[in-house]
mmCIF file of C-alpha atoms and ligand atoms in Angstrom:
data_model
loop_
_atom_site.group_PDB
_atom_site.id
_atom_site.type_symbol
_atom_site.label_atom_id
_atom_site.label_comp_id
_atom_site.label_asym_id
_atom_site.label_seq_id
_atom_site.Cartn_x
_atom_site.Cartn_y
_atom_site.Cartn_z
ATOM 1 C CA MET A 1 -75.797 166.962 80.320
ATOM 2 C CA ILE A 2 -78.204 169.175 82.249
ATOM 3 C CA GLY A 3 -78.317 172.683 80.793
ATOM 4 C CA GLU A 4 -79.901 176.014 81.715
ATOM 5 C CA ALA A 5 -83.099 175.058 79.855
ATOM 6 C CA GLU A 6 -83.614 171.997 82.052
ATOM 7 C CA LYS A 7 -82.999 174.032 85.219
ATOM 8 C CA GLN A 8 -85.435 176.744 84.134
ATOM 9 C CA ALA A 9 -88.049 174.139 83.192
ATOM 10 C CA VAL A 10 -87.859 172.612 86.681
ATOM 11 C CA LEU A 11 -88.203 176.030 88.307
ATOM 12 C CA ASP A 12 -91.229 176.740 86.102
ATOM 13 C CA VAL A 13 -92.936 173.617 87.417
ATOM 14 C CA LEU A 14 -92.245 174.685 90.998
ATOM 15 C CA GLU A 15 -93.789 178.105 90.317
ATOM 16 C CA HIS A 16 -97.138 176.453 89.629
ATOM 17 C CA PRO A 17 -99.484 174.312 91.729
ATOM 18 C CA ILE A 18 -99.571 171.192 89.503
ATOM 19 C CA LEU A 19 -96.777 168.712 90.286
ATOM 20 C CA VAL A 20 -98.429 165.512 89.021
ATOM 21 C CA HIS A 21 -101.089 164.800 86.351
ATOM 22 C CA GLY A 22 -100.197 168.003 84.532
ATOM 23 C CA PRO A 23 -99.650 169.100 80.954
ATOM 24 C CA ARG A 24 -95.905 168.373 80.875
ATOM 25 C CA ALA A 25 -96.176 164.599 81.170
ATOM 26 C CA SER A 26 -98.652 164.579 78.254
ATOM 27 C CA GLN A 27 -96.453 166.889 76.216
ATOM 28 C CA PHE A 28 -93.414 164.717 76.889
ATOM 29 C CA GLU A 29 -95.367 161.638 75.747
ATOM 30 C CA LYS A 30 -96.345 163.410 72.519
ATOM 31 C CA SER A 31 -92.814 164.632 71.797
ATOM 32 C CA PHE A 32 -91.277 161.243 72.557
ATOM 33 C CA ALA A 33 -93.829 159.431 70.370
ATOM 34 C CA GLN A 34 -92.957 161.831 67.579
ATOM 35 C CA PHE A 35 -89.225 161.302 68.016
ATOM 36 C CA VAL A 36 -89.405 157.526 67.704
ATOM 37 C CA ASN A 37 -92.412 157.626 65.373
ATOM 38 C CA ALA A 38 -94.608 155.574 67.725
ATOM 39 C CA PRO A 39 -98.422 155.691 67.580
ATOM 40 C CA TYR A 40 -98.673 155.698 71.402
ATOM 41 C CA ALA A 41 -96.316 156.558 74.263
ATOM 42 C CA VAL A 42 -97.026 156.428 78.007
ATOM 43 C CA ALA A 43 -94.668 158.103 80.507
ATOM 44 C CA VAL A 44 -93.867 156.026 83.580
ATOM 45 C CA SER A 45 -91.557 156.149 86.600
ATOM 46 C CA SER A 46 -88.869 153.810 85.143
ATOM 47 C CA CYS A 47 -88.150 151.182 82.497
ATOM 48 C CA THR A 48 -88.648 148.527 85.179
ATOM 49 C CA ALA A 49 -92.111 149.958 85.886
ATOM 50 C CA ALA A 50 -92.973 149.792 82.164
ATOM 51 C CA MET A 51 -92.037 146.103 81.939
ATOM 52 C CA HIS A 52 -93.757 145.241 85.215
ATOM 53 C CA LEU A 53 -96.959 147.003 84.140
ATOM 54 C CA TYR A 54 -97.028 145.028 80.912
ATOM 55 C CA TYR A 55 -96.631 141.683 82.682
ATOM 56 C CA LEU A 56 -99.403 142.683 85.102
ATOM 57 C CA TYR A 57 -101.557 143.511 82.086
ATOM 58 C CA LEU A 58 -100.807 140.026 80.674
ATOM 59 C CA GLU A 59 -101.692 138.602 84.113
ATOM 60 C CA LEU A 60 -98.392 136.767 83.991
ATOM 61 C CA GLN A 61 -98.282 134.343 86.919
ATOM 62 C CA LYS A 62 -96.776 131.364 88.690
ATOM 63 C CA GLY A 63 -96.365 128.396 86.399
ATOM 64 C CA GLU A 64 -95.694 130.597 83.375
ATOM 65 C CA GLU A 65 -92.394 131.492 81.709
ATOM 66 C CA VAL A 66 -90.779 134.326 79.801
ATOM 67 C CA ILE A 67 -87.648 133.877 77.703
ATOM 68 C CA LEU A 68 -84.937 136.537 77.992
ATOM 69 C CA PRO A 69 -81.187 136.991 77.472
ATOM 70 C CA ALA A 70 -78.786 135.998 80.252
ATOM 71 C CA GLN A 71 -76.714 139.079 79.453
ATOM 72 C CA THR A 72 -78.843 142.000 80.640
ATOM 73 C CA HIS A 73 -79.665 144.320 83.511
ATOM 74 C CA THR A 74 -81.321 142.416 86.323
ATOM 75 C CA ALA A 75 -84.466 144.537 85.847
ATOM 76 C CA THR A 76 -85.376 142.560 82.712
ATOM 77 C CA ALA A 77 -85.547 139.395 84.833
ATOM 78 C CA HIS A 78 -86.972 140.927 88.019
ATOM 79 C CA ALA A 79 -90.038 142.284 86.201
ATOM 80 C CA ILE A 80 -90.917 138.662 85.356
ATOM 81 C CA GLU A 81 -89.798 137.167 88.669
ATOM 82 C CA VAL A 82 -91.867 139.487 90.880
ATOM 83 C CA CYS A 83 -95.005 138.360 89.042
ATOM 84 C CA GLY A 84 -94.262 134.839 90.272
ATOM 85 C CA ALA A 85 -93.394 133.639 86.757
ATOM 86 C CA LYS A 86 -90.090 132.061 85.766
ATOM 87 C CA PRO A 87 -87.469 133.918 83.741
ATOM 88 C CA VAL A 88 -85.901 131.453 81.286
ATOM 89 C CA PHE A 89 -82.436 132.677 80.316
ATOM 90 C CA VAL A 90 -80.752 132.210 76.939
ATOM 91 C CA ASP A 91 -77.037 132.653 76.218
ATOM 92 C CA SER A 92 -75.628 135.486 74.058
ATOM 93 C CA GLU A 93 -74.268 135.344 70.563
ATOM 94 C CA ILE A 94 -70.585 136.201 70.410
ATOM 95 C CA ASN A 95 -70.727 138.830 67.640
ATOM 96 C CA THR A 96 -73.145 141.291 69.208
ATOM 97 C CA GLY A 97 -73.777 140.210 72.801
ATOM 98 C CA ASN A 98 -77.485 139.977 71.961
ATOM 99 C CA ILE A 99 -79.679 136.968 72.751
ATOM 100 C CA ASP A 100 -78.706 133.949 70.631
ATOM 101 C CA ILE A 101 -81.843 133.558 68.551
ATOM 102 C CA ASP A 102 -80.897 130.032 67.452
ATOM 103 C CA LYS A 103 -81.120 128.898 71.079
ATOM 104 C CA ILE A 104 -84.610 130.286 71.775
ATOM 105 C CA GLU A 105 -86.831 127.665 70.177
ATOM 106 C CA ALA A 106 -85.523 124.832 72.371
ATOM 107 C CA LYS A 107 -86.696 126.783 75.450
ATOM 108 C CA ILE A 108 -90.265 127.311 74.277
ATOM 109 C CA ASN A 109 -92.953 125.090 75.823
ATOM 110 C CA GLU A 110 -96.653 125.313 76.731
ATOM 111 C CA LYS A 111 -95.841 127.517 79.739
ATOM 112 C CA THR A 112 -94.053 130.175 77.665
ATOM 113 C CA ARG A 113 -95.951 133.471 77.394
ATOM 114 C CA ALA A 114 -93.435 135.906 75.956
ATOM 115 C CA ILE A 115 -89.951 136.617 74.668
ATOM 116 C CA ALA A 116 -88.225 139.655 76.174
ATOM 117 C CA VAL A 117 -85.295 140.967 74.137
ATOM 118 C CA VAL A 118 -82.658 143.524 75.070
ATOM 119 C CA HIS A 119 -80.840 145.565 72.455
ATOM 120 C CA TYR A 120 -77.466 145.090 74.119
ATOM 121 C CA LEU A 121 -75.440 148.325 74.275
ATOM 122 C CA GLY A 122 -77.771 149.690 71.591
ATOM 123 C CA MET A 123 -77.139 147.060 68.909
ATOM 124 C CA PRO A 124 -80.581 146.063 67.590
ATOM 125 C CA VAL A 125 -81.660 142.440 67.936
ATOM 126 C CA ASP A 126 -82.825 140.859 64.670
ATOM 127 C CA MET A 127 -86.509 141.523 65.303
ATOM 128 C CA THR A 128 -87.675 139.864 62.092
ATOM 129 C CA SER A 129 -86.529 136.484 63.425
ATOM 130 C CA ILE A 130 -87.886 137.169 66.929
ATOM 131 C CA CYS A 131 -91.316 138.183 65.639
ATOM 132 C CA HIS A 132 -91.384 135.162 63.340
ATOM 133 C CA LEU A 133 -90.788 132.849 66.330
ATOM 134 C CA ALA A 134 -93.352 134.716 68.428
ATOM 135 C CA GLN A 135 -95.955 134.367 65.706
ATOM 136 C CA LYS A 136 -95.240 130.677 65.267
ATOM 137 C CA TYR A 137 -95.772 129.942 68.973
ATOM 138 C CA ASN A 138 -98.287 132.705 69.740
ATOM 139 C CA LEU A 139 -96.010 134.563 72.161
ATOM 140 C CA LYS A 140 -95.864 138.224 73.162
ATOM 141 C CA VAL A 141 -92.683 140.213 72.493
ATOM 142 C CA VAL A 142 -91.256 142.736 74.965
ATOM 143 C CA GLU A 143 -88.406 144.997 73.885
ATOM 144 C CA ASP A 144 -86.201 146.312 76.687
ATOM 145 C CA CYS A 145 -84.975 149.485 74.984
ATOM 146 C CA ALA A 146 -83.193 150.958 78.003
ATOM 147 C CA LEU A 147 -79.960 151.131 75.977
ATOM 148 C CA SER A 148 -81.464 151.530 72.517
ATOM 149 C CA LEU A 149 -82.922 155.017 72.299
ATOM 150 C CA GLY A 150 -81.868 155.963 68.764
ATOM 151 C CA SER A 151 -81.397 152.354 67.554
ATOM 152 C CA THR A 152 -83.274 151.448 64.403
ATOM 153 C CA LEU A 153 -83.819 148.502 62.076
ATOM 154 C CA ASP A 154 -84.656 149.437 58.495
ATOM 155 C CA ASP A 155 -85.288 152.965 59.805
ATOM 156 C CA GLN A 156 -87.960 151.740 62.228
ATOM 157 C CA HIS A 157 -87.188 152.526 65.859
ATOM 158 C CA THR A 158 -86.532 149.659 68.283
ATOM 159 C CA GLY A 159 -89.530 149.138 70.542
ATOM 160 C CA LEU A 160 -91.990 149.142 67.658
ATOM 161 C CA PHE A 161 -91.423 145.567 66.468
ATOM 162 C CA GLY A 162 -92.735 143.750 69.536
ATOM 163 C CA ASP A 163 -95.934 144.321 71.518
ATOM 164 C CA ILE A 164 -94.277 146.918 73.750
ATOM 165 C CA GLY A 165 -91.004 148.884 73.910
ATOM 166 C CA CYS A 166 -89.708 150.045 77.309
ATOM 167 C CA PHE A 167 -87.234 152.934 77.700
ATOM 168 C CA SER A 168 -85.253 154.282 80.656
ATOM 169 C CA PHE A 169 -84.279 157.839 81.541
ATOM 170 C CA TYR A 170 -81.980 156.870 84.410
ATOM 171 C CA PRO A 171 -78.975 159.276 84.435
ATOM 172 C CA VAL A 172 -76.512 157.062 82.536
ATOM 173 C CA LYS A 173 -78.834 156.451 79.554
ATOM 174 C CA HIS A 174 -79.056 158.405 76.295
ATOM 175 C CA MET A 175 -81.152 161.130 77.935
ATOM 176 C CA THR A 176 -82.367 161.586 81.481
ATOM 177 C CA THR A 177 -85.220 162.700 83.705
ATOM 178 C CA ALA A 178 -83.239 161.660 86.850
ATOM 179 C CA GLU A 179 -85.516 158.625 87.168
ATOM 180 C CA GLY A 180 -88.118 157.894 84.537
ATOM 181 C CA GLY A 181 -89.264 155.714 81.703
ATOM 182 C CA MET A 182 -91.502 155.518 78.670
ATOM 183 C CA LEU A 183 -93.390 152.697 77.032
ATOM 184 C CA ILE A 184 -94.376 152.709 73.386
ATOM 185 C CA THR A 185 -96.821 150.545 71.480
ATOM 186 C CA LYS A 186 -98.870 150.375 68.313
ATOM 187 C CA ASN A 187 -101.848 148.995 70.238
ATOM 188 C CA PRO A 188 -104.291 151.745 71.375
ATOM 189 C CA GLU A 189 -106.099 149.440 73.814
ATOM 190 C CA LEU A 190 -102.787 148.522 75.498
ATOM 191 C CA ALA A 191 -101.687 152.163 75.725
ATOM 192 C CA GLN A 192 -104.979 153.146 77.310
ATOM 193 C CA SER A 193 -104.993 150.267 79.769
ATOM 194 C CA LEU A 194 -101.389 150.807 80.912
ATOM 195 C CA GLY A 195 -102.096 154.544 81.171
ATOM 196 C CA LEU A 196 -104.715 153.697 83.810
ATOM 197 C CA LYS A 197 -102.715 150.901 85.442
ATOM 198 C CA LYS A 198 -99.793 153.220 86.149
ATOM 199 C CA ALA A 199 -102.126 155.388 88.259
ATOM 200 C CA PHE A 200 -104.009 152.934 90.514
ATOM 201 C CA GLY A 201 -106.473 151.860 87.801
ATOM 202 C CA VAL A 202 -108.510 154.956 88.564
ATOM 203 C CA ASP A 203 -110.779 155.884 85.663
ATOM 204 C CA ARG A 204 -110.432 159.652 85.919
ATOM 205 C CA HIS A 205 -107.415 161.567 87.145
ATOM 206 C CA MET A 206 -107.504 164.830 89.137
ATOM 207 C CA GLY A 207 -107.592 167.158 86.170
ATOM 208 C CA ASN A 208 -110.596 165.367 84.689
ATOM 209 C CA ARG A 209 -112.816 165.515 87.753
ATOM 210 C CA LYS A 210 -115.462 168.209 87.769
ATOM 211 C CA ILE A 211 -115.989 167.857 91.505
ATOM 212 C CA PRO A 212 -113.688 166.222 94.076
ATOM 213 C CA GLY A 213 -114.210 162.525 94.650
ATOM 214 C CA GLN A 214 -115.803 161.899 91.283
ATOM 215 C CA TYR A 215 -113.946 158.758 90.260
ATOM 216 C CA ASP A 216 -114.100 154.970 90.168
ATOM 217 C CA VAL A 217 -111.482 152.190 90.280
ATOM 218 C CA ILE A 218 -111.843 149.932 87.259
ATOM 219 C CA MET A 219 -108.731 147.717 87.487
ATOM 220 C CA ALA A 220 -105.857 146.810 89.803
ATOM 221 C CA GLY A 221 -102.861 149.093 89.395
ATOM 222 C CA LEU A 222 -99.876 150.738 91.018
ATOM 223 C CA ASN A 223 -98.358 154.184 91.259
ATOM 224 C CA TYR A 224 -95.865 154.179 88.383
ATOM 225 C CA ARG A 225 -96.463 157.747 87.184
ATOM 226 C CA MET A 226 -93.941 160.271 85.947
ATOM 227 C CA ASN A 227 -94.259 163.636 87.714
ATOM 228 C CA GLU A 228 -94.168 167.108 86.151
ATOM 229 C CA ILE A 229 -90.607 167.856 87.297
ATOM 230 C CA GLN A 230 -89.296 164.762 85.528
ATOM 231 C CA ALA A 231 -91.382 165.441 82.431
ATOM 232 C CA ALA A 232 -90.154 169.049 82.281
ATOM 233 C CA ILE A 233 -86.546 167.804 82.231
ATOM 234 C CA GLY A 234 -87.460 165.182 79.642
ATOM 235 C CA ILE A 235 -89.028 167.699 77.273
ATOM 236 C CA GLU A 236 -85.818 169.753 77.278
ATOM 237 C CA GLN A 237 -83.543 166.709 76.994
ATOM 238 C CA LEU A 238 -85.500 165.471 73.991
ATOM 239 C CA LYS A 239 -84.680 168.712 72.170
ATOM 240 C CA HIS A 240 -80.983 167.762 72.444
ATOM 241 C CA LEU A 241 -81.382 164.091 71.633
ATOM 242 C CA ASP A 242 -80.549 164.282 67.922
ATOM 243 C CA ASP A 243 -77.366 166.116 68.825
ATOM 244 C CA PHE A 244 -76.560 163.684 71.681
ATOM 245 C CA LEU A 245 -76.937 160.716 69.326
ATOM 246 C CA LYS A 246 -74.840 162.292 66.596
ATOM 247 C CA LYS A 247 -72.029 162.957 69.082
ATOM 248 C CA ARG A 248 -72.181 159.384 70.357
ATOM 249 C CA GLU A 249 -71.815 158.013 66.847
ATOM 250 C CA GLU A 250 -68.958 160.371 66.058
ATOM 251 C CA ASN A 251 -67.158 159.455 69.293
ATOM 252 C CA TYR A 252 -67.740 155.754 68.748
ATOM 253 C CA THR A 253 -66.403 155.858 65.201
ATOM 254 C CA THR A 254 -63.329 157.814 66.238
ATOM 255 C CA LEU A 255 -62.561 155.527 69.174
ATOM 256 C CA TYR A 256 -63.146 152.364 67.148
ATOM 257 C CA ARG A 257 -60.777 153.507 64.381
ATOM 258 C CA ALA A 258 -58.112 154.349 66.940
ATOM 259 C CA LEU A 259 -58.403 151.011 68.750
ATOM 260 C CA LYS A 260 -59.050 148.468 66.045
ATOM 261 C CA GLY A 261 -55.344 147.849 65.282
ATOM 262 C CA LEU A 262 -54.449 147.055 68.898
ATOM 263 C CA LYS A 263 -53.356 143.494 69.597
ATOM 264 C CA GLY A 264 -55.344 141.480 72.117
ATOM 265 C CA LEU A 265 -58.599 143.380 71.652
ATOM 266 C CA SER A 266 -61.727 142.382 69.812
ATOM 267 C CA PHE A 267 -64.971 144.285 69.429
ATOM 268 C CA LEU A 268 -68.678 143.636 69.469
ATOM 269 C CA GLN A 269 -70.397 144.299 66.198
ATOM 270 C CA SER A 270 -72.020 147.694 66.063
ATOM 271 C CA SER A 271 -74.196 149.126 63.265
ATOM 272 C CA HIS A 272 -74.113 147.087 60.076
ATOM 273 C CA GLN A 273 -76.322 147.123 56.979
ATOM 274 C CA HIS A 274 -79.851 147.994 58.122
ATOM 275 C CA PHE A 275 -79.036 147.611 61.849
ATOM 276 C CA LYS A 276 -78.281 151.017 63.367
ATOM 277 C CA SER A 277 -76.953 151.238 66.930
ATOM 278 C CA SER A 278 -77.611 153.974 69.479
ATOM 279 C CA TYR A 279 -73.916 153.702 70.403
ATOM 280 C CA TYR A 280 -74.475 153.404 74.115
ATOM 281 C CA ALA A 281 -70.835 152.433 74.761
ATOM 282 C CA LEU A 282 -67.887 150.882 72.962
ATOM 283 C CA ALA A 283 -67.220 147.458 74.427
ATOM 284 C CA ILE A 284 -63.714 146.074 74.035
ATOM 285 C CA VAL A 285 -63.275 142.353 74.611
ATOM 286 C CA LEU A 286 -59.869 141.430 76.070
ATOM 287 C CA ASN A 287 -57.979 138.288 75.064
ATOM 288 C CA SER A 288 -57.215 135.789 77.804
ATOM 289 C CA HIS A 289 -53.832 137.323 78.637
ATOM 290 C CA LEU A 290 -55.094 140.899 78.922
ATOM 291 C CA GLN A 291 -58.142 139.639 80.815
ATOM 292 C CA LEU A 292 -55.903 138.698 83.732
ATOM 293 C CA HIS A 293 -55.122 142.404 84.019
ATOM 294 C CA ARG A 294 -58.651 143.755 83.537
ATOM 295 C CA HIS A 295 -58.892 145.220 86.996
ATOM 296 C CA ALA A 296 -55.535 146.981 86.612
ATOM 297 C CA ILE A 297 -56.551 148.362 83.205
ATOM 298 C CA ILE A 298 -59.768 149.785 84.651
ATOM 299 C CA GLN A 299 -57.889 151.272 87.629
ATOM 300 C CA ARG A 300 -55.255 152.826 85.398
ATOM 301 C CA LEU A 301 -57.888 154.410 83.127
ATOM 302 C CA LYS A 302 -59.697 155.667 86.204
ATOM 303 C CA SER A 303 -56.536 157.279 87.538
ATOM 304 C CA ARG A 304 -56.370 159.246 84.265
ATOM 305 C CA GLY A 305 -59.952 160.430 84.700
ATOM 306 C CA ILE A 306 -61.410 157.916 82.246
ATOM 307 C CA GLY A 307 -64.576 156.275 83.546
ATOM 308 C CA THR A 308 -65.490 152.791 82.354
ATOM 309 C CA SER A 309 -68.189 150.278 83.116
ATOM 310 C CA ILE A 310 -68.914 146.567 82.819
ATOM 311 C CA TYR A 311 -72.121 145.314 81.211
ATOM 312 C CA TYR A 312 -72.676 143.216 83.243
ATOM 313 C CA PRO A 313 -70.362 141.834 85.996
ATOM 314 C CA ASN A 314 -72.079 138.434 85.655
ATOM 315 C CA PRO A 315 -74.951 137.124 83.555
ATOM 316 C CA VAL A 316 -78.181 137.580 85.557
ATOM 317 C CA PRO A 317 -78.764 133.805 86.081
ATOM 318 C CA LEU A 318 -75.362 133.605 87.770
ATOM 319 C CA MET A 319 -76.165 136.359 90.241
ATOM 320 C CA THR A 320 -76.711 134.841 93.690
ATOM 321 C CA TYR A 321 -80.493 135.204 93.849
ATOM 322 C CA TYR A 322 -81.176 133.501 90.516
ATOM 323 C CA LYS A 323 -78.324 131.037 90.758
ATOM 324 C CA ASP A 324 -79.506 129.758 94.130
ATOM 325 C CA LYS A 325 -83.193 129.739 93.263
ATOM 326 C CA TYR A 326 -82.934 128.009 89.886
ATOM 327 C CA ASN A 327 -79.716 126.043 90.395
ATOM 328 C CA TYR A 328 -77.783 127.473 87.497
ATOM 329 C CA LYS A 329 -74.187 126.315 86.958
ATOM 330 C CA GLU A 330 -71.149 128.488 86.210
ATOM 331 C CA ASP A 331 -70.825 127.097 82.678
ATOM 332 C CA ASP A 332 -74.505 127.270 81.665
ATOM 333 C CA PHE A 333 -74.040 130.526 79.744
ATOM 334 C CA PRO A 334 -70.498 130.420 78.301
ATOM 335 C CA ILE A 335 -70.768 133.333 75.862
ATOM 336 C CA ALA A 336 -72.549 135.688 78.253
ATOM 337 C CA THR A 337 -70.021 134.750 80.942
ATOM 338 C CA HIS A 338 -67.132 135.356 78.545
ATOM 339 C CA LEU A 339 -68.458 138.861 77.783
ATOM 340 C CA SER A 340 -69.027 139.577 81.470
ATOM 341 C CA HIS A 341 -65.491 138.594 82.390
ATOM 342 C CA HIS A 342 -63.532 139.862 79.391
ATOM 343 C CA SER A 343 -65.180 143.117 78.344
ATOM 344 C CA ILE A 344 -64.790 146.748 79.347
ATOM 345 C CA ALA A 345 -67.298 149.362 78.185
ATOM 346 C CA LEU A 346 -65.606 152.594 77.169
ATOM 347 C CA PRO A 347 -67.482 155.902 77.272
ATOM 348 C CA VAL A 348 -68.678 157.627 74.080
ATOM 349 C CA GLY A 349 -71.332 159.921 75.612
ATOM 350 C CA PRO A 350 -72.063 163.441 74.374
ATOM 351 C CA HIS A 351 -70.118 165.018 77.258
ATOM 352 C CA LEU A 352 -67.007 163.832 75.369
ATOM 353 C CA ASN A 353 -65.580 164.723 71.958
ATOM 354 C CA PRO A 354 -63.386 162.976 69.344
ATOM 355 C CA GLN A 355 -60.260 164.533 70.914
ATOM 356 C CA ASP A 356 -61.137 162.787 74.190
ATOM 357 C CA MET A 357 -61.513 159.528 72.283
ATOM 358 C CA LEU A 358 -57.935 159.808 71.024
ATOM 359 C CA VAL A 359 -56.753 160.371 74.594
ATOM 360 C CA ILE A 360 -58.588 157.228 75.737
ATOM 361 C CA ALA A 361 -57.143 155.200 72.841
ATOM 362 C CA LYS A 362 -53.617 156.410 73.511
ATOM 363 C CA GLU A 363 -53.872 155.627 77.196
ATOM 364 C CA LEU A 364 -55.218 152.163 76.482
ATOM 365 C CA GLU A 365 -52.497 151.498 73.953
ATOM 366 C CA ALA A 366 -49.837 152.437 76.497
ATOM 367 C CA ILE A 367 -51.334 150.183 79.167
ATOM 368 C CA ILE A 368 -51.607 147.228 76.806
ATOM 369 C CA GLU A 369 -48.016 147.698 75.684
ATOM 370 C CA GLU A 370 -46.829 147.725 79.283
ATOM 371 C CA ILE A 371 -48.737 144.548 80.044
ATOM 372 C CA SER A 372 -47.450 142.824 76.923
ATOM 373 C CA ASN A 373 -43.862 143.721 77.832
ATOM 374 C CA GLY A 374 -44.500 142.190 81.242
HETATM 375 C C1 PLP B 538 -80.981 150.641 82.926
HETATM 376 C C2 PLP B 538 -81.633 149.428 82.430
HETATM 377 C C3 PLP B 538 -82.871 148.993 82.941
HETATM 378 C C4 PLP B 538 -83.528 149.643 84.125
HETATM 379 O O1 PLP B 538 -84.034 150.916 83.836
HETATM 380 P P1 PLP B 538 -84.735 151.745 85.028
HETATM 381 O O2 PLP B 538 -85.296 152.949 84.322
HETATM 382 O O3 PLP B 538 -83.675 152.092 86.006
HETATM 383 O O4 PLP B 538 -85.803 150.885 85.582
HETATM 384 C C5 PLP B 538 -83.465 147.889 82.364
HETATM 385 N N1 PLP B 538 -82.880 147.220 81.361
HETATM 386 C C6 PLP B 538 -81.691 147.585 80.850
HETATM 387 C C7 PLP B 538 -81.103 146.811 79.705
HETATM 388 C C8 PLP B 538 -81.019 148.695 81.380
HETATM 389 O O5 PLP B 538 -79.816 149.039 80.896
#
């Protein structure tokens, strides 16, 4: 969903000498903070970078642990793993695909530093319970909001319940900057520190130096900045975000209504009561008979021009790297594994409209009928 405004904004950046450390990144931070109603926002190069920066800030290290859901993007685990700490995975709950909160407490010990939650496909995690646990055991809370831009709990945006919220602007997310991310927090000291850490821990960036070379290095850091080209795209995308989100909800509702009568399908819970989803995708969960034909269903939809995805092909702890390193067994995460192997994520993005949803539903109905008739 890249329009003329985004293209013009990129060209404008290229007409001027400042490609990094310019006014657009700051403006994008301000606009984003306003959109989600966050006190502080810091633009970074990706969601992964945001999470990694925070763990570096915590000085997370070998011998320490962070609890996270088994059903997530591998980035949520890698950010912990590359610090030398151990990611401790928890199975999903069947209704939403989110981390099973009832199974967290048993995993907490003296090595635990934080709980990282993921709002799976945009469905908010019950943050009241998470924060209660974190308080009880003095743990930090990280919210991976890569799929939850637009998701709220009691009208408060996800990312503002824990210590930090991390967003992604990778192309398939709710809005894009090609690559990019944003972290939000209510803690001014954290925002300031991560703002420096994302740029080598240098105390004064180019624009703030009166004469060249006038700077000091006051902490260890990396280069996790967002450049002006990305920020320029982000500023324009943000202007469309309300509309993007509205279209997603409309598409989701239309598709759900058209599918909910079909035999053999069940659905993950989406918005309910004070939980409001960002409607990242509509996940259908196939019964055991249809599951045998999942590949064929995906292929058939693809042949009709309908793209689908799987979130995620296996729970992270059952991916080779983690499975081998930590000796996980195939049946350690039964619910997450069930979702990985039985679900298909259907598209509801703003490039589509309710008419398209009816086409998808009709196609799916025909395929299921064919399978059922053998
Ligand atoms: C996409 C995604 C990420 C990674 O985001 P990047 O911006 O590519 O680093 C992390 N977590 C989840 C849940 C995601 O969906």
